[in-house]
PDB file of C-alpha atoms in Angstrom:
ATOM      1  CA  MET A  24     -29.647 -84.324 101.163  1.00  0.00           C
ATOM      2  CA  GLY A  25     -30.973 -80.852 100.147  1.00  0.00           C
ATOM      3  CA  TYR A  26     -34.037 -79.353  98.457  1.00  0.00           C
ATOM      4  CA  SER A  27     -35.745 -81.365  95.760  1.00  0.00           C
ATOM      5  CA  THR A  28     -38.551 -80.676  93.319  1.00  0.00           C
ATOM      6  CA  THR A  29     -40.399 -82.802  90.770  1.00  0.00           C
ATOM      7  CA  SER A  30     -40.996 -81.611  87.226  1.00  0.00           C
ATOM      8  CA  GLN A  31     -44.633 -81.409  86.402  1.00  0.00           C
ATOM      9  CA  LYS A  32     -43.906 -82.121  82.742  1.00  0.00           C
ATOM     10  CA  SER A  33     -41.480 -85.002  82.876  1.00  0.00           C
ATOM     11  CA  GLY A  34     -41.959 -86.328  86.417  1.00  0.00           C
ATOM     12  CA  GLU A  35     -38.269 -86.399  87.085  1.00  0.00           C
ATOM     13  CA  THR A  36     -36.818 -85.243  90.468  1.00  0.00           C
ATOM     14  CA  TYR A  37     -34.286 -82.346  90.483  1.00  0.00           C
ATOM     15  CA  TYR A  38     -31.974 -81.378  93.440  1.00  0.00           C
ATOM     16  CA  LEU A  39     -30.752 -77.741  94.266  1.00  0.00           C
ATOM     17  CA  HIS A  40     -27.017 -77.289  94.178  1.00  0.00           C
ATOM     18  CA  SER A  41     -24.861 -74.171  94.935  1.00  0.00           C
ATOM     19  CA  LYS A  42     -21.354 -73.199  93.850  1.00  0.00           C
ATOM     20  CA  ASP A  43     -19.100 -70.198  94.674  1.00  0.00           C
ATOM     21  CA  VAL A  44     -17.652 -68.683  91.559  1.00  0.00           C
ATOM     22  CA  THR A  45     -15.124 -65.815  90.949  1.00  0.00           C
ATOM     23  CA  LEU A  46     -16.338 -63.354  88.344  1.00  0.00           C
ATOM     24  CA  ARG A  47     -13.948 -61.595  85.884  1.00  0.00           C
ATOM     25  CA  GLY A  48     -13.650 -58.489  88.075  1.00  0.00           C
ATOM     26  CA  GLY A  49     -12.631 -60.630  91.035  1.00  0.00           C
ATOM     27  CA  ARG A  50     -16.016 -60.544  92.772  1.00  0.00           C
ATOM     28  CA  ARG A  51     -17.213 -63.771  94.344  1.00  0.00           C
ATOM     29  CA  GLN A  52     -20.796 -64.864  93.797  1.00  0.00           C
ATOM     30  CA  THR A  53     -22.899 -67.868  94.715  1.00  0.00           C
ATOM     31  CA  ILE A  54     -24.775 -69.567  91.800  1.00  0.00           C
ATOM     32  CA  TYR A  55     -27.592 -71.999  92.185  1.00  0.00           C
ATOM     33  CA  TYR A  56     -28.501 -74.760  89.804  1.00  0.00           C
ATOM     34  CA  PHE A  57     -30.703 -77.908  89.592  1.00  0.00           C
ATOM     35  CA  ALA A  58     -29.359 -81.357  88.732  1.00  0.00           C
ATOM     36  CA  ARG A  59     -30.930 -84.771  88.374  1.00  0.00           C
ATOM     37  CA  LYS A  60     -28.670 -86.388  90.963  1.00  0.00           C
ATOM     38  CA  ALA A  61     -27.902 -85.152  94.489  1.00  0.00           C
ATOM     39  CA  GLY A  62     -24.213 -84.368  94.738  1.00  0.00           C
ATOM     40  CA  PRO A  63     -21.856 -83.096  97.383  1.00  0.00           C
ATOM     41  CA  ASN A  64     -22.940 -79.466  96.641  1.00  0.00           C
ATOM     42  CA  ALA A  65     -26.721 -80.118  97.270  1.00  0.00           C
ATOM     43  CA  VAL A  66     -28.241 -77.406  99.520  1.00  0.00           C
ATOM     44  CA  ASP A  67     -31.504 -76.474 101.167  1.00  0.00           C
ATOM     45  CA  MET A  68     -33.677 -73.680  99.761  1.00  0.00           C
ATOM     46  CA  PRO A  69     -31.990 -70.292 100.354  1.00  0.00           C
ATOM     47  CA  GLY A  70     -34.122 -67.542 101.948  1.00  0.00           C
ATOM     48  CA  GLY A  71     -35.707 -65.015  99.660  1.00  0.00           C
ATOM     49  CA  TYR A  72     -35.964 -67.446  96.746  1.00  0.00           C
ATOM     50  CA  SER A  73     -38.850 -69.491  95.222  1.00  0.00           C
ATOM     51  CA  VAL A  74     -39.025 -72.228  92.636  1.00  0.00           C
ATOM     52  CA  MET A  75     -40.746 -71.862  89.245  1.00  0.00           C
ATOM     53  CA  GLN A  76     -40.816 -74.202  86.305  1.00  0.00           C
ATOM     54  CA  ASN A  77     -40.186 -73.363  82.706  1.00  0.00           C
ATOM     55  CA  SER A  78     -43.551 -73.797  80.962  1.00  0.00           C
ATOM     56  CA  ARG A  79     -41.975 -75.022  77.680  1.00  0.00           C
ATOM     57  CA  THR A  80     -39.293 -77.530  79.021  1.00  0.00           C
ATOM     58  CA  GLY A  81     -40.553 -78.257  82.569  1.00  0.00           C
ATOM     59  CA  LEU A  82     -37.164 -77.525  84.060  1.00  0.00           C
ATOM     60  CA  PRO A  83     -37.102 -75.891  87.514  1.00  0.00           C
ATOM     61  CA  MET A  84     -35.505 -72.541  88.024  1.00  0.00           C
ATOM     62  CA  LEU A  85     -34.771 -70.434  91.156  1.00  0.00           C
ATOM     63  CA  LYS A  86     -36.372 -66.937  91.272  1.00  0.00           C
ATOM     64  CA  LYS A  87     -35.891 -64.149  93.796  1.00  0.00           C
ATOM     65  CA  SER A  88     -39.003 -63.558  95.755  1.00  0.00           C
ATOM     66  CA  ARG A  89     -40.232 -59.951  95.953  1.00  0.00           C
TER      67      ARG A  89
END
């Protein structure tokens, strides 16, 4: 299934997904995003990251740990 978190503001559950994209210079990079439904790209929490929530909207965001 993958990593999930619940918004403190709305109470909705969001699932972490990842996608490999190619940037303009040809470099490949993995992007992470949250969605309301768990899809085929749902992943577990990657190492070195933590989850924070936007205080205004309540949406979860991934942040690199220091």
